[in-house]
mmCIF file of C-alpha atoms in Angstrom:
data_model
loop_
_atom_site.group_PDB
_atom_site.id
_atom_site.type_symbol
_atom_site.label_atom_id
_atom_site.label_comp_id
_atom_site.label_asym_id
_atom_site.label_seq_id
_atom_site.Cartn_x
_atom_site.Cartn_y
_atom_site.Cartn_z
ATOM 1 C CA MET A 8 -181.451 138.983 -5.952
ATOM 2 C CA LYS A 9 -185.347 139.049 -5.742
ATOM 3 C CA LEU A 10 -187.524 138.419 -8.468
ATOM 4 C CA GLU A 11 -188.612 142.132 -8.674
ATOM 5 C CA ASP A 12 -184.887 143.063 -9.421
ATOM 6 C CA PHE A 13 -184.403 140.549 -12.027
ATOM 7 C CA ILE A 14 -187.780 141.758 -13.806
ATOM 8 C CA TYR A 15 -186.884 145.267 -14.014
ATOM 9 C CA ASP A 16 -183.027 144.733 -15.075
ATOM 10 C CA PRO A 17 -182.695 145.906 -18.541
ATOM 11 C CA SER A 18 -181.035 142.999 -19.533
ATOM 12 C CA THR A 19 -184.333 141.205 -19.139
ATOM 13 C CA VAL A 20 -185.999 142.081 -22.244
ATOM 14 C CA LEU A 21 -189.331 140.083 -22.035
ATOM 15 C CA TYR A 22 -191.094 138.969 -18.930
ATOM 16 C CA LEU A 23 -194.680 137.312 -19.651
ATOM 17 C CA PRO A 24 -196.176 135.653 -16.249
ATOM 18 C CA LEU A 25 -199.103 134.395 -18.604
ATOM 19 C CA TYR A 26 -201.035 133.156 -15.278
ATOM 20 C CA LYS A 27 -201.574 136.884 -14.408
ATOM 21 C CA LEU A 28 -202.161 138.428 -18.162
ATOM 22 C CA ASP A 29 -205.710 137.828 -19.427
ATOM 23 C CA GLY A 30 -207.433 139.492 -22.447
ATOM 24 C CA ALA A 31 -206.324 139.396 -26.046
ATOM 25 C CA SER A 32 -203.970 142.163 -25.373
ATOM 26 C CA PHE A 33 -201.735 142.905 -22.447
ATOM 27 C CA MET A 34 -198.360 144.840 -21.609
ATOM 28 C CA SER A 35 -195.181 142.311 -20.639
ATOM 29 C CA ARG A 36 -194.105 142.885 -17.094
ATOM 30 C CA ASP A 37 -190.350 143.661 -17.848
ATOM 31 C CA ALA A 38 -188.818 147.079 -17.860
ATOM 32 C CA TYR A 39 -189.787 147.792 -21.697
ATOM 33 C CA GLY A 40 -193.601 147.068 -21.174
ATOM 34 C CA HIS A 41 -193.957 145.495 -24.672
ATOM 35 C CA LEU A 42 -197.795 145.403 -26.455
ATOM 36 C CA CYS A 43 -198.179 141.759 -26.639
ATOM 37 C CA THR A 44 -201.433 140.162 -28.627
ATOM 38 C CA ALA A 45 -202.727 136.776 -28.185
ATOM 39 C CA TYR A 46 -204.007 134.752 -30.795
ATOM 40 C CA GLY A 47 -206.133 131.640 -29.807
ATOM 41 C CA ALA A 48 -204.151 130.878 -26.501
ATOM 42 C CA LEU A 49 -206.869 130.896 -23.989
ATOM 43 C CA TRP A 50 -206.264 132.255 -20.539
ATOM 44 C CA THR A 51 -206.640 129.922 -17.185
ATOM 45 C CA PRO A 52 -205.569 130.578 -14.024
ATOM 46 C CA ARG A 53 -202.600 128.252 -14.475
ATOM 47 C CA GLY A 54 -201.235 130.629 -17.438
ATOM 48 C CA ARG A 55 -202.220 130.546 -21.192
ATOM 49 C CA SER A 56 -203.276 126.982 -23.301
ATOM 50 C CA PHE A 57 -201.917 126.893 -26.567
ATOM 51 C CA ASP A 58 -203.260 124.103 -28.922
ATOM 52 C CA GLY A 59 -200.215 123.252 -30.597
ATOM 53 C CA ILE A 60 -201.187 124.181 -33.841
ATOM 54 C CA ASP A 61 -201.667 127.865 -34.273
ATOM 55 C CA ASP A 62 -202.108 129.452 -31.093
ATOM 56 C CA TYR A 63 -199.342 131.920 -30.229
ATOM 57 C CA ILE A 64 -198.368 135.341 -28.474
ATOM 58 C CA ASN A 65 -196.883 137.864 -30.722
ATOM 59 C CA CYS A 66 -194.908 140.571 -28.709
ATOM 60 C CA GLY A 67 -193.583 142.654 -32.114
ATOM 61 C CA ASP A 68 -190.421 142.805 -33.753
ATOM 62 C CA LYS A 69 -188.377 145.118 -31.278
ATOM 63 C CA ALA A 70 -184.812 146.021 -31.467
ATOM 64 C CA GLN A 71 -184.530 144.429 -27.714
ATOM 65 C CA PHE A 72 -185.082 141.052 -29.384
ATOM 66 C CA GLN A 73 -182.396 141.006 -31.737
ATOM 67 C CA PHE A 74 -179.695 139.370 -29.896
ATOM 68 C CA ALA A 75 -176.099 139.557 -31.871
ATOM 69 C CA GLY A 76 -174.505 138.139 -28.825
ATOM 70 C CA ASP A 77 -174.769 135.938 -25.771
ATOM 71 C CA PHE A 78 -178.157 135.287 -24.240
ATOM 72 C CA THR A 79 -180.591 132.879 -22.437
ATOM 73 C CA ALA A 80 -184.291 132.365 -23.153
ATOM 74 C CA TRP A 81 -186.434 130.164 -20.771
ATOM 75 C CA ALA A 82 -189.783 129.386 -20.043
ATOM 76 C CA TRP A 83 -191.993 126.951 -17.607
ATOM 77 C CA VAL A 84 -193.889 124.408 -19.894
ATOM 78 C CA SER A 85 -196.511 121.964 -19.220
ATOM 79 C CA ILE A 86 -197.288 119.581 -22.250
ATOM 80 C CA PRO A 87 -200.983 118.311 -22.029
ATOM 81 C CA ASN A 88 -200.640 116.203 -24.963
ATOM 82 C CA LEU A 89 -197.768 115.389 -27.588
ATOM 83 C CA PRO A 90 -198.102 116.856 -30.910
ATOM 84 C CA ALA A 91 -199.130 115.262 -34.201
ATOM 85 C CA ALA A 92 -196.382 113.637 -36.291
ATOM 86 C CA GLY A 93 -194.589 116.468 -38.653
ATOM 87 C CA LYS A 94 -195.922 119.261 -36.135
ATOM 88 C CA PHE A 95 -192.925 120.912 -34.042
ATOM 89 C CA PRO A 96 -194.736 123.417 -31.513
ATOM 90 C CA ARG A 97 -192.284 126.247 -30.661
ATOM 91 C CA ILE A 98 -192.189 127.184 -26.976
ATOM 92 C CA PHE A 99 -190.713 130.599 -28.380
ATOM 93 C CA CYS A 100 -189.235 132.004 -31.430
ATOM 94 C CA LYS A 101 -187.884 134.775 -32.811
ATOM 95 C CA GLN A 102 -188.179 134.893 -36.621
ATOM 96 C CA ASP A 103 -186.813 137.694 -39.038
ATOM 97 C CA ALA A 104 -189.809 139.277 -41.301
ATOM 98 C CA ALA A 105 -187.605 139.620 -44.151
ATOM 99 C CA SER A 106 -185.641 136.223 -43.980
ATOM 100 C CA PRO A 107 -187.881 133.901 -42.365
ATOM 101 C CA TYR A 108 -185.103 131.307 -41.627
ATOM 102 C CA GLU A 109 -183.139 133.663 -39.956
ATOM 103 C CA GLY A 110 -183.682 133.787 -36.075
ATOM 104 C CA TRP A 111 -183.867 131.505 -33.106
ATOM 105 C CA PHE A 112 -186.355 129.139 -31.387
ATOM 106 C CA LEU A 113 -186.778 126.657 -28.616
ATOM 107 C CA ARG A 114 -189.068 123.738 -29.825
ATOM 108 C CA LEU A 115 -190.552 120.415 -28.866
ATOM 109 C CA GLN A 116 -189.977 117.539 -31.161
ATOM 110 C CA ALA A 117 -191.957 114.987 -29.437
ATOM 111 C CA THR A 118 -192.333 112.468 -32.028
ATOM 112 C CA SER A 119 -188.679 111.854 -31.782
ATOM 113 C CA GLY A 120 -188.381 112.713 -28.002
ATOM 114 C CA TYR A 121 -186.406 115.779 -27.803
ATOM 115 C CA TRP A 122 -186.324 119.467 -27.179
ATOM 116 C CA GLU A 123 -184.310 121.448 -29.615
ATOM 117 C CA PHE A 124 -182.831 124.800 -29.170
ATOM 118 C CA SER A 125 -181.330 126.627 -32.591
ATOM 119 C CA LEU A 126 -180.133 129.562 -34.207
ATOM 120 C CA ARG A 127 -179.869 130.544 -37.875
ATOM 121 C CA ASP A 128 -178.385 133.373 -39.688
ATOM 122 C CA SER A 129 -179.529 135.060 -42.984
ATOM 123 C CA GLY A 130 -177.675 132.700 -45.155
ATOM 124 C CA GLY A 131 -179.208 129.746 -43.134
ATOM 125 C CA ASP A 132 -176.587 128.759 -41.143
ATOM 126 C CA GLU A 133 -177.461 127.139 -38.318
ATOM 127 C CA MET A 134 -176.058 126.321 -34.664
ATOM 128 C CA GLY A 135 -178.232 123.968 -32.676
ATOM 129 C CA THR A 136 -178.437 121.651 -30.126
ATOM 130 C CA SER A 137 -181.002 118.994 -28.562
ATOM 131 C CA TYR A 138 -181.647 117.114 -25.377
ATOM 132 C CA ASP A 139 -183.240 113.455 -26.109
ATOM 133 C CA VAL A 140 -186.082 113.230 -23.544
ATOM 134 C CA THR A 141 -189.715 112.555 -24.147
ATOM 135 C CA PRO A 142 -191.428 115.001 -21.767
ATOM 136 C CA THR A 143 -194.084 113.315 -19.371
ATOM 137 C CA LEU A 144 -197.385 114.697 -20.018
ATOM 138 C CA ASN A 145 -198.939 117.104 -17.618
ATOM 139 C CA THR A 146 -195.758 117.787 -16.042
ATOM 140 C CA SER A 147 -194.088 121.222 -15.561
ATOM 141 C CA TYR A 148 -190.558 121.571 -17.064
ATOM 142 C CA PHE A 149 -188.122 124.546 -17.078
ATOM 143 C CA VAL A 150 -186.679 124.752 -20.152
ATOM 144 C CA ALA A 151 -183.843 127.219 -21.345
ATOM 145 C CA GLY A 152 -181.963 127.688 -24.470
ATOM 146 C CA VAL A 153 -178.398 129.274 -24.040
ATOM 147 C CA ARG A 154 -176.304 130.982 -26.412
ATOM 148 C CA SER A 155 -172.593 131.660 -25.721
ATOM 149 C CA GLY A 156 -170.026 132.607 -27.791
ATOM 150 C CA THR A 157 -170.339 129.734 -30.872
ATOM 151 C CA THR A 158 -172.014 127.328 -28.593
ATOM 152 C CA VAL A 159 -175.677 126.854 -27.729
ATOM 153 C CA ASN A 160 -176.788 124.500 -25.116
ATOM 154 C CA ILE A 161 -180.584 123.557 -23.535
#
């Protein structure tokens, strides 16, 4: 399968090649063409640079992001510095606007040295997993969170 086949497959609900998408607002490069807005994340030829505090990209609250079943979310990430104690920068997340504890996320918990993938339902019940490895700074990582039935993996 070629990359173009994967990108335009309807099961790919969000594709953001951040090294190609400059400007404050842009369309995702998947079949849905979601309008996304960058908040503080600076564009560089290698991709967006996030400060780990308050920079993010908002792609809206679309029906395609409401995963009821199995799914995989992945990203290429390079960490220039470790977050401060008590900070948990998310690589990606989906939170319900009405219930902020409901949703899913993949984040770096660098002070304890692990990546975490977690899903929470409206009652606050959580399924999660972690991978204990402190990232090497300025190294690219392919990170993925996978939900398969009642199991989550990273």
